[in-house]
């Protein structure tokens, strides 16, 4: 069975990881975890883009030799993503020899199959070092790049190698229209279709030989343009061009930000077509995390420290907030007020309080042993089965915000069921049979919730799972979200699931 192969964008090593990066990584991680939960083999790759001019400028500015700077940045990013519980299987750095081999092989494959696609020409234009690309008039506002209004554009004139991108317009357009190559969400697909319908210009894909970067095959003095090199990381991470790379390729999903869709949805498929390599199945382009209405990014200097955000309520809570509130489709605001409100509402008073109440009642009334209950499903079981199916549809559609909201709906259903059935009244009345039914249904609901929570909050889902007396972890146990069975299990109050912040 081919692994579900997904990637995130690789980040420039020119500054610390921030909340904008974090949204992408935890979103992709939730998708990876969702596929594992269903029992699929998954291969999840993240990494660093280390061949950019601005990376070397950052190393110089820091007074560090480039190699030492890159190692330190790579460690910093990788350890931050691990702290946020990202479960990547591979960490690709574009300065690695395996990547240089992949780049060389892909360019040589284009040279061999479509030699007319590469030609020497002269380029004159305005270059944004932030984006590492030439900007067209439609991408320039007030003389500046739209993505980098604080940077000066650099007038540049160069003689170098071009890729005949214009020739691939119709095939790329057809692949997107037919869905053979999916660009999601629809707003991004429509943007790409408009760009393609307007026509494409050929692009410069080499630079005069730089001290840093991958030599352009067949030339004496050119370096591969950093974007052309960076995109190939998704392929070189599979072991390409060695036999067996097809075990991973084509990729199932590239997760990126909406600012780099033209590279991933137009240039990348054209490069692959020119080389005769199959296209990835899908690109998902998420929106931006905003802080006070502005995009959170290194270059624009918006200051919200990722470490501070993680420490506020812990990594699981930050993952939850980013995916539940900011979302994975449109832009969304980050604020500590909203973060605190979500933490208290959804987690401390929501899932955390429910788990504490139900386990406390099981301990008090049944010595911590889940009763068998009834053979006929309770309304809470029926609701749980329906919501689990809705959750599955949302996850399959990469509607992470929707899936998170469904999880909270199940918490509300359980709280409503407790109020409607008042277990304490049943205990007082000595209605043991009915109390068994109610407690068993609530326990099953908690088990479902631990499974549904696992892609979003892996560590907290594990705490709940263990408190419910389950061995191992929920990470491959989707069947228990559909048909939870907990009769006879010994449960205990989960330890510090979502502590209330000190007032
Ligand atoms: Zn820019």
Coordinates of C-alpha atoms and ligand atoms in Angstrom, one line a residue:
X1 CA 0.0 0.0 0.0
X2 CA 1.5 3.4 -1.1
X3 CA 2.0 5.7 1.9
X4 CA 0.0 8.9 2.1
X5 CA 2.8 11.3 1.3
X6 CA 2.3 14.9 2.5
X7 CA 4.7 17.8 2.8
X8 CA 4.7 21.4 4.2
X9 CA 6.5 24.3 2.6
X10 CA 10.2 24.5 3.6
X11 CA 11.1 27.6 5.4
X12 CA 13.9 30.1 4.9
X13 CA 16.6 29.9 7.5
X14 CA 16.7 33.6 8.0
X15 CA 14.9 34.1 11.3
X16 CA 13.0 32.4 14.1
X17 CA 9.9 30.3 13.5
X18 CA 6.7 32.3 14.1
X19 CA 3.0 31.7 14.5
X20 CA 2.4 31.9 10.7
X21 CA 4.8 29.0 10.2
X22 CA 3.2 27.2 13.2
X23 CA -0.3 27.2 11.7
X24 CA 0.9 25.4 8.6
X25 CA 2.9 22.8 10.5
X26 CA 0.2 21.9 13.0
X27 CA -2.4 21.8 10.3
X28 CA -0.4 19.5 8.2
X29 CA 0.4 17.4 11.3
X30 CA -3.3 17.1 12.1
X31 CA -3.9 15.8 8.5
X32 CA -1.0 13.3 8.8
X33 CA -2.4 12.1 12.2
X34 CA -5.9 11.8 10.7
X35 CA -4.6 9.5 8.0
X36 CA -2.7 7.4 10.5
X37 CA -5.8 7.3 12.7
X38 CA -7.5 5.5 9.8
X39 CA -4.8 3.0 9.6
X40 CA -3.1 4.3 6.5
X41 CA 0.7 4.3 6.2
X42 CA 1.8 8.0 6.2
X43 CA 5.0 9.7 5.1
X44 CA 5.2 13.3 6.3
X45 CA 8.1 15.6 5.3
X46 CA 9.1 19.0 6.6
X47 CA 12.3 20.9 6.2
X48 CA 14.4 24.0 5.5
X49 CA 15.0 26.1 2.4
X50 CA 18.7 26.9 2.8
X51 CA 19.9 28.0 -0.7
X52 CA 18.3 31.5 -0.7
X53 CA 20.3 34.7 -1.0
X54 CA 18.5 36.1 2.1
X55 CA 19.6 33.2 4.2
X56 CA 23.3 34.1 3.5
X57 CA 22.5 37.7 4.2
X58 CA 21.0 36.7 7.6
X59 CA 24.1 34.6 8.4
X60 CA 26.3 37.6 7.5
X61 CA 24.2 39.9 9.6
X62 CA 24.6 37.5 12.6
X63 CA 28.3 37.3 12.0
X64 CA 28.1 33.5 11.6
X65 CA 29.6 31.2 8.9
X66 CA 26.7 30.1 6.7
X67 CA 27.0 26.4 7.5
X68 CA 27.0 26.9 11.3
X69 CA 24.1 29.4 10.9
X70 CA 22.1 26.9 8.8
X71 CA 22.7 24.1 11.3
X72 CA 21.6 26.2 14.2
X73 CA 18.4 27.4 12.4
X74 CA 17.6 23.9 11.3
X75 CA 17.8 22.7 14.8
X76 CA 15.7 25.6 16.0
X77 CA 12.9 25.0 13.6
X78 CA 12.9 21.2 13.9
X79 CA 12.9 21.3 17.7
X80 CA 10.1 23.9 17.7
X81 CA 7.9 21.7 15.5
X82 CA 8.6 18.7 17.7
X83 CA 7.7 20.8 20.7
X84 CA 4.4 21.4 18.9
X85 CA 4.1 17.6 18.6
X86 CA 4.6 17.6 14.8
X87 CA 5.1 13.9 13.8
X88 CA 7.2 14.4 10.6
X89 CA 9.0 11.3 9.4
X90 CA 11.7 13.2 7.5
X91 CA 13.4 16.5 7.8
X92 CA 14.7 17.7 4.4
X93 CA 17.4 20.4 4.1
X94 CA 18.1 21.7 0.7
X95 CA 21.9 21.8 1.4
X96 CA 21.9 18.0 1.7
X97 CA 23.6 16.0 -1.0
X98 CA 20.5 13.9 -1.6
X99 CA 18.7 17.1 -2.6
X100 CA 21.4 18.4 -5.0
X101 CA 21.2 15.0 -6.7
X102 CA 17.5 15.3 -7.1
X103 CA 17.7 18.8 -8.5
X104 CA 20.5 17.8 -11.0
X105 CA 18.5 14.7 -12.1
X106 CA 15.3 16.6 -12.7
X107 CA 17.0 19.3 -14.7
X108 CA 18.8 16.7 -16.8
X109 CA 15.6 14.9 -17.3
X110 CA 14.0 18.1 -18.7
X111 CA 17.2 18.7 -20.9
X112 CA 16.8 15.2 -22.2
X113 CA 13.0 15.0 -22.8
X114 CA 12.3 18.6 -23.7
X115 CA 15.5 20.4 -24.7
X116 CA 13.6 23.3 -26.2
X117 CA 12.1 24.1 -22.7
X118 CA 15.5 25.4 -21.5
X119 CA 17.1 28.4 -23.3
X120 CA 19.5 31.2 -22.6
X121 CA 18.0 34.7 -22.4
X122 CA 18.3 38.0 -20.7
X123 CA 16.1 39.2 -18.0
X124 CA 15.5 42.7 -16.6
X125 CA 13.1 43.3 -13.8
X126 CA 12.5 44.2 -10.2
X127 CA 13.5 41.5 -7.8
X128 CA 12.0 40.9 -4.3
X129 CA 14.6 39.3 -2.0
X130 CA 11.8 38.5 0.5
X131 CA 10.0 36.4 -2.1
X132 CA 13.2 35.5 -4.0
X133 CA 11.5 36.3 -7.3
X134 CA 11.0 38.9 -10.0
X135 CA 7.7 40.8 -9.5
X136 CA 5.3 41.7 -12.2
X137 CA 3.3 45.0 -12.2
X138 CA 0.2 43.3 -10.7
X139 CA 2.3 42.2 -7.7
X140 CA 3.7 45.6 -7.0
X141 CA 1.8 48.2 -4.9
X142 CA 3.4 51.7 -4.2
X143 CA 6.6 50.5 -5.7
X144 CA 6.9 47.6 -3.2
X145 CA 6.1 43.9 -3.2
X146 CA 2.6 43.2 -1.9
X147 CA 4.0 40.4 0.4
X148 CA 6.9 42.6 1.6
X149 CA 5.9 46.2 1.8
X150 CA 8.9 47.0 4.1
X151 CA 11.5 45.8 1.5
X152 CA 13.0 47.7 -1.5
X153 CA 12.7 45.9 -4.8
X154 CA 16.0 45.4 -6.5
X155 CA 16.4 46.4 -10.2
X156 CA 18.2 43.4 -11.7
X157 CA 19.5 42.6 -15.2
X158 CA 20.9 39.1 -15.9
X159 CA 21.7 36.7 -18.7
X160 CA 20.8 33.2 -17.7
X161 CA 18.8 30.1 -18.3
X162 CA 15.1 30.3 -18.8
X163 CA 12.3 27.7 -18.5
X164 CA 9.7 27.8 -21.3
X165 CA 6.8 28.0 -18.8
X166 CA 4.5 29.5 -21.4
X167 CA 4.4 26.2 -23.3
X168 CA 2.9 24.4 -20.3
X169 CA 0.0 26.7 -19.8
X170 CA -2.6 24.6 -21.5
X171 CA -1.6 21.2 -19.9
X172 CA -1.5 22.8 -16.4
X173 CA -4.8 24.5 -17.0
X174 CA -6.3 21.2 -18.2
X175 CA -4.9 19.3 -15.2
X176 CA -6.4 21.8 -12.7
X177 CA -9.8 22.0 -14.5
X178 CA -10.1 18.2 -14.7
X179 CA -9.1 17.7 -11.1
X180 CA -6.2 15.5 -12.1
X181 CA -4.2 18.1 -10.2
X182 CA -6.3 19.6 -7.4
X183 CA -5.8 23.1 -6.1
X184 CA -7.7 23.8 -2.9
X185 CA -9.6 25.6 -1.4
X186 CA -11.7 26.8 -4.4
X187 CA -10.7 30.4 -3.9
X188 CA -7.1 29.6 -4.6
X189 CA -8.0 27.3 -7.5
X190 CA -10.0 30.2 -9.1
X191 CA -7.0 32.6 -8.6
X192 CA -4.7 30.1 -10.3
X193 CA -7.2 29.6 -13.2
X194 CA -7.3 33.3 -13.8
X195 CA -3.5 33.6 -13.8
X196 CA -3.3 30.7 -16.3
X197 CA -6.1 32.2 -18.5
X198 CA -4.1 35.4 -18.7
X199 CA -1.1 33.5 -20.1
X200 CA 2.3 32.7 -18.7
X201 CA 5.7 34.2 -19.3
X202 CA 8.8 32.1 -19.5
X203 CA 10.9 32.3 -16.3
X204 CA 14.5 32.7 -15.5
X205 CA 15.7 29.6 -13.5
X206 CA 19.4 30.3 -13.0
X207 CA 21.5 33.0 -11.5
X208 CA 25.1 34.1 -12.2
X209 CA 27.1 31.6 -10.1
X210 CA 26.6 32.5 -6.5
X211 CA 28.9 31.4 -3.7
X212 CA 25.9 29.4 -2.3
X213 CA 23.4 27.2 -4.1
X214 CA 23.3 24.3 -6.5
X215 CA 25.4 24.5 -9.7
X216 CA 23.2 24.5 -12.8
X217 CA 23.9 21.2 -14.8
X218 CA 25.6 21.8 -18.1
X219 CA 26.7 25.3 -17.3
X220 CA 30.1 26.5 -16.0
X221 CA 28.9 29.6 -14.1
X222 CA 25.3 29.4 -13.3
X223 CA 23.5 28.5 -10.1
X224 CA 19.9 27.0 -10.0
X225 CA 17.4 29.7 -9.0
X226 CA 16.5 29.1 -5.4
X227 CA 12.7 28.5 -6.1
X228 CA 13.4 26.1 -8.9
X229 CA 15.7 24.2 -6.5
X230 CA 13.4 24.4 -3.5
X231 CA 10.3 23.0 -5.2
X232 CA 12.3 19.9 -6.1
X233 CA 12.8 19.1 -2.4
X234 CA 9.4 17.3 -2.4
X235 CA 10.7 14.9 -5.0
X236 CA 14.3 14.5 -3.7
X237 CA 12.9 13.6 -0.3
X238 CA 11.5 10.4 -1.9
X239 CA 15.0 9.3 -3.0
X240 CA 14.5 10.4 -6.6
X241 CA 16.1 9.6 -9.0
X242 CA 16.9 6.3 -7.4
X243 CA 14.7 3.3 -8.2
X244 CA 11.9 3.0 -5.6
X245 CA 11.1 6.6 -5.3
X246 CA 7.7 5.8 -6.8
X247 CA 6.8 4.1 -3.5
X248 CA 6.2 7.7 -2.2
X249 CA 5.8 9.7 -5.4
X250 CA 3.5 11.3 -6.5
X251 CA 2.8 13.2 -3.4
X252 CA -0.8 13.2 -2.1
X253 CA -0.7 16.6 -0.6
X254 CA 1.5 19.7 -0.5
X255 CA 0.4 22.1 2.3
X256 CA 1.5 25.7 1.6
X257 CA 0.5 29.3 2.4
X258 CA -1.6 31.2 -0.1
X259 CA 1.3 33.5 -0.9
X260 CA 3.3 30.8 -2.8
X261 CA 0.5 29.3 -4.9
X262 CA 1.9 30.3 -8.3
X263 CA 5.1 28.4 -7.6
X264 CA 3.3 25.3 -6.4
X265 CA 0.3 25.3 -8.7
X266 CA 1.7 26.5 -12.0
X267 CA 5.5 26.4 -12.1
X268 CA 5.9 23.1 -10.1
X269 CA 3.4 21.0 -12.3
X270 CA 5.0 22.5 -15.4
X271 CA 8.5 21.5 -14.3
X272 CA 7.2 18.0 -13.6
X273 CA 5.4 17.7 -16.9
X274 CA 8.5 18.9 -18.7
X275 CA 10.5 16.1 -17.0
X276 CA 7.8 13.5 -17.5
X277 CA 7.3 13.0 -13.7
X278 CA 3.7 12.5 -12.4
X279 CA 2.0 15.4 -10.7
X280 CA 1.1 15.6 -7.0
X281 CA -2.5 14.9 -6.3
X282 CA -3.3 18.1 -4.4
X283 CA -2.0 21.5 -3.2
X284 CA -3.8 23.0 -0.2
X285 CA -3.1 26.7 0.4
X286 CA -4.1 28.0 3.8
X287 CA -4.6 31.6 4.8
X288 CA -2.4 33.7 7.1
X289 CA -2.4 34.2 10.8
X290 CA -3.0 37.8 11.5
X291 CA -2.0 39.8 14.6
X292 CA -4.0 43.1 15.0
X293 CA -5.1 42.8 11.3
X294 CA -1.6 42.3 9.8
X295 CA 0.1 39.2 8.6
X296 CA 2.4 37.6 11.1
X297 CA 5.8 37.2 9.5
X298 CA 9.4 37.6 10.2
X299 CA 10.1 40.3 7.6
X300 CA 7.2 42.5 8.6
X301 CA 8.3 42.6 12.2
X302 CA 5.0 41.8 13.8
X303 CA 5.9 40.7 17.3
X304 CA 4.2 37.8 18.9
X305 CA 6.6 35.2 20.1
X306 CA 5.8 31.6 19.3
X307 CA 7.5 30.5 22.5
X308 CA 5.3 32.8 24.5
X309 CA 2.2 31.5 22.7
X310 CA 3.2 27.9 23.4
X311 CA 3.9 28.6 27.1
X312 CA 0.5 30.4 27.6
X313 CA -1.6 27.2 27.8
X314 CA 0.8 24.5 26.5
X315 CA 1.3 23.1 22.9
X316 CA -2.0 21.2 22.6
X317 CA -4.0 24.3 23.5
X318 CA -2.1 26.3 20.9
X319 CA -2.7 23.7 18.2
X320 CA -6.3 23.7 19.1
X321 CA -6.6 27.5 19.0
X322 CA -4.8 27.8 15.6
X323 CA -7.0 25.1 14.0
X324 CA -10.3 25.9 15.7
X325 CA -10.2 29.7 15.7
X326 CA -7.7 30.9 13.0
X327 CA -8.6 28.0 10.7
X328 CA -6.8 26.4 7.8
X329 CA -8.6 28.1 4.8
X330 CA -9.0 31.9 5.3
X331 CA -6.9 34.4 7.2
X332 CA -7.7 34.5 10.9
X333 CA -6.7 36.6 13.9
X334 CA -4.5 35.6 16.7
X335 CA -5.0 37.4 20.0
X336 CA -4.3 36.4 23.5
X337 CA -7.9 37.4 24.6
X338 CA -9.4 35.0 22.0
X339 CA -6.8 32.3 22.9
X340 CA -7.7 32.6 26.6
X341 CA -11.4 32.5 25.8
X342 CA -11.1 29.4 23.7
X343 CA -8.9 27.7 26.3
X344 CA -11.4 28.3 29.0
X345 CA -14.5 27.7 27.0
X346 CA -13.6 24.8 24.7
X347 CA -11.0 23.0 26.9
X348 CA -10.9 23.8 30.6
X349 CA -14.7 24.2 31.0
X350 CA -15.5 22.1 27.9
X351 CA -13.7 18.8 27.3
X352 CA -11.6 19.0 30.5
X353 CA -14.6 19.6 32.8
X354 CA -16.7 16.9 31.1
X355 CA -13.9 14.3 31.5
X356 CA -13.5 15.2 35.2
X357 CA -17.2 15.0 35.9
X358 CA -17.8 11.7 34.1
X359 CA -14.8 10.0 35.7
X360 CA -15.7 11.4 39.1
X361 CA -19.2 9.9 38.8
X362 CA -17.8 6.6 37.7
X363 CA -15.5 6.5 40.7
X364 CA -18.2 7.6 43.1
X365 CA -21.1 5.4 42.0
X366 CA -19.3 2.4 40.4
X367 CA -15.9 2.2 42.0
X368 CA -14.2 3.4 38.8
X369 CA -15.5 0.4 36.7
X370 CA -17.5 1.2 33.6
X371 CA -20.8 -0.7 33.7
X372 CA -22.1 -2.7 30.7
X373 CA -25.1 -0.5 30.2
X374 CA -27.8 -1.2 27.7
X375 CA -27.9 -3.0 24.3
X376 CA -30.1 -0.2 22.8
X377 CA -28.0 3.0 22.0
X378 CA -28.7 6.0 24.1
X379 CA -29.4 9.4 22.4
X380 CA -25.8 10.3 23.2
X381 CA -24.5 7.3 21.4
X382 CA -26.6 8.0 18.4
X383 CA -25.4 11.7 18.4
X384 CA -21.8 10.5 18.8
X385 CA -22.0 8.2 15.9
X386 CA -23.5 10.9 13.7
X387 CA -20.9 13.5 14.8
X388 CA -18.0 11.1 14.3
X389 CA -19.2 10.5 10.7
X390 CA -19.5 14.3 10.2
X391 CA -16.0 14.7 11.6
X392 CA -14.6 12.2 9.2
X393 CA -16.2 14.0 6.3
X394 CA -14.7 17.3 7.5
X395 CA -11.2 15.9 8.0
X396 CA -11.3 14.2 4.5
X397 CA -12.2 17.7 3.1
X398 CA -9.3 19.3 5.1
X399 CA -12.0 21.3 6.9
X400 CA -10.0 21.3 10.2
X401 CA -12.0 24.1 11.7
X402 CA -15.2 22.3 11.0
X403 CA -13.9 19.0 12.5
X404 CA -12.7 20.8 15.6
X405 CA -16.1 22.4 16.0
X406 CA -17.8 19.0 15.7
X407 CA -15.7 17.8 18.5
X408 CA -17.0 20.6 20.7
X409 CA -20.5 19.8 19.7
X410 CA -20.1 16.3 21.0
X411 CA -18.9 17.8 24.3
X412 CA -22.1 19.9 24.4
X413 CA -24.2 16.9 23.6
X414 CA -22.7 15.0 26.6
X415 CA -23.2 17.9 28.9
X416 CA -26.9 18.2 27.8
X417 CA -27.2 14.4 28.4
X418 CA -25.9 14.7 31.9
X419 CA -28.4 17.5 32.7
X420 CA -31.3 15.6 31.1
X421 CA -30.5 12.3 33.0
X422 CA -29.2 13.7 36.3
X423 CA -27.1 10.7 37.4
X424 CA -27.0 12.0 41.0
X425 CA -30.9 11.8 41.1
X426 CA -30.8 8.2 39.8
X427 CA -28.2 7.3 42.5
X428 CA -30.3 8.8 45.2
X429 CA -33.4 7.0 44.0
X430 CA -31.5 3.7 43.8
X431 CA -32.3 3.3 40.1
X432 CA -29.1 1.2 39.5
X433 CA -30.1 -0.2 36.1
X434 CA -30.8 3.3 34.6
X435 CA -27.6 4.7 36.3
X436 CA -25.6 2.0 34.6
X437 CA -27.0 2.9 31.2
X438 CA -26.3 6.6 31.6
X439 CA -22.7 6.2 33.0
X440 CA -21.8 3.6 30.3
X441 CA -23.0 6.0 27.6
X442 CA -21.0 8.9 29.0
X443 CA -17.9 6.7 29.3
X444 CA -18.3 5.7 25.6
X445 CA -18.6 9.3 24.7
X446 CA -15.3 10.2 26.4
X447 CA -13.6 7.4 24.5
X448 CA -14.9 8.8 21.2
X449 CA -13.7 12.2 22.2
X450 CA -10.2 11.0 23.0
X451 CA -10.0 9.6 19.5
X452 CA -11.5 12.7 17.8
X453 CA -9.1 14.9 19.8
X454 CA -6.0 13.0 18.8
X455 CA -5.2 14.7 15.5
X456 CA -5.6 18.1 17.2
X457 CA -4.2 17.6 20.7
X458 CA -2.2 14.4 20.6
X459 CA -0.8 14.7 24.2
X460 CA -4.1 15.6 25.9
X461 CA -5.9 12.9 23.9
X462 CA -3.4 10.4 25.2
X463 CA -3.9 11.6 28.8
X464 CA -7.7 11.0 28.4
X465 CA -7.2 7.7 26.7
X466 CA -5.0 6.4 29.5
X467 CA -7.4 7.7 32.1
X468 CA -10.1 5.6 30.5
X469 CA -8.0 2.5 31.2
X470 CA -6.9 2.0 27.5
X471 CA -3.5 0.5 26.7
X472 CA -1.3 2.0 24.1
X473 CA -2.5 5.2 22.3
X474 CA -5.6 6.3 20.3
X475 CA -3.5 7.2 17.3
X476 CA -4.7 4.3 15.1
X477 CA -8.0 3.6 16.8
X478 CA -10.6 5.3 14.5
X479 CA -12.9 2.3 14.9
X480 CA -13.4 3.3 18.5
X481 CA -14.7 6.7 17.4
X482 CA -17.4 4.9 15.5
X483 CA -18.1 2.0 17.9
X484 CA -16.7 2.8 21.3
X485 CA -16.6 -0.1 23.7
X486 CA -15.6 0.5 27.3
X487 CA -17.6 -1.9 29.4
X488 CA -15.6 -3.2 32.3
X489 CA -12.7 -0.7 31.9
X490 CA -11.2 0.8 35.0
X491 CA -11.1 4.6 34.7
X492 CA -9.6 7.3 36.8
X493 CA -9.8 11.1 36.8
X494 CA -7.4 12.4 34.1
X495 CA -4.5 14.1 35.6
X496 CA -4.4 17.8 34.9
X497 CA -6.1 17.6 31.5
X498 CA -6.8 21.3 31.0
X499 CA -6.0 23.1 34.3
X500 CA -7.8 26.4 34.9
X501 CA -5.4 29.3 34.6
X502 CA -4.6 30.9 37.9
X503 CA -6.9 33.9 38.3
Ligands
LIG1 ZN1 8.1 39.9 -1.8

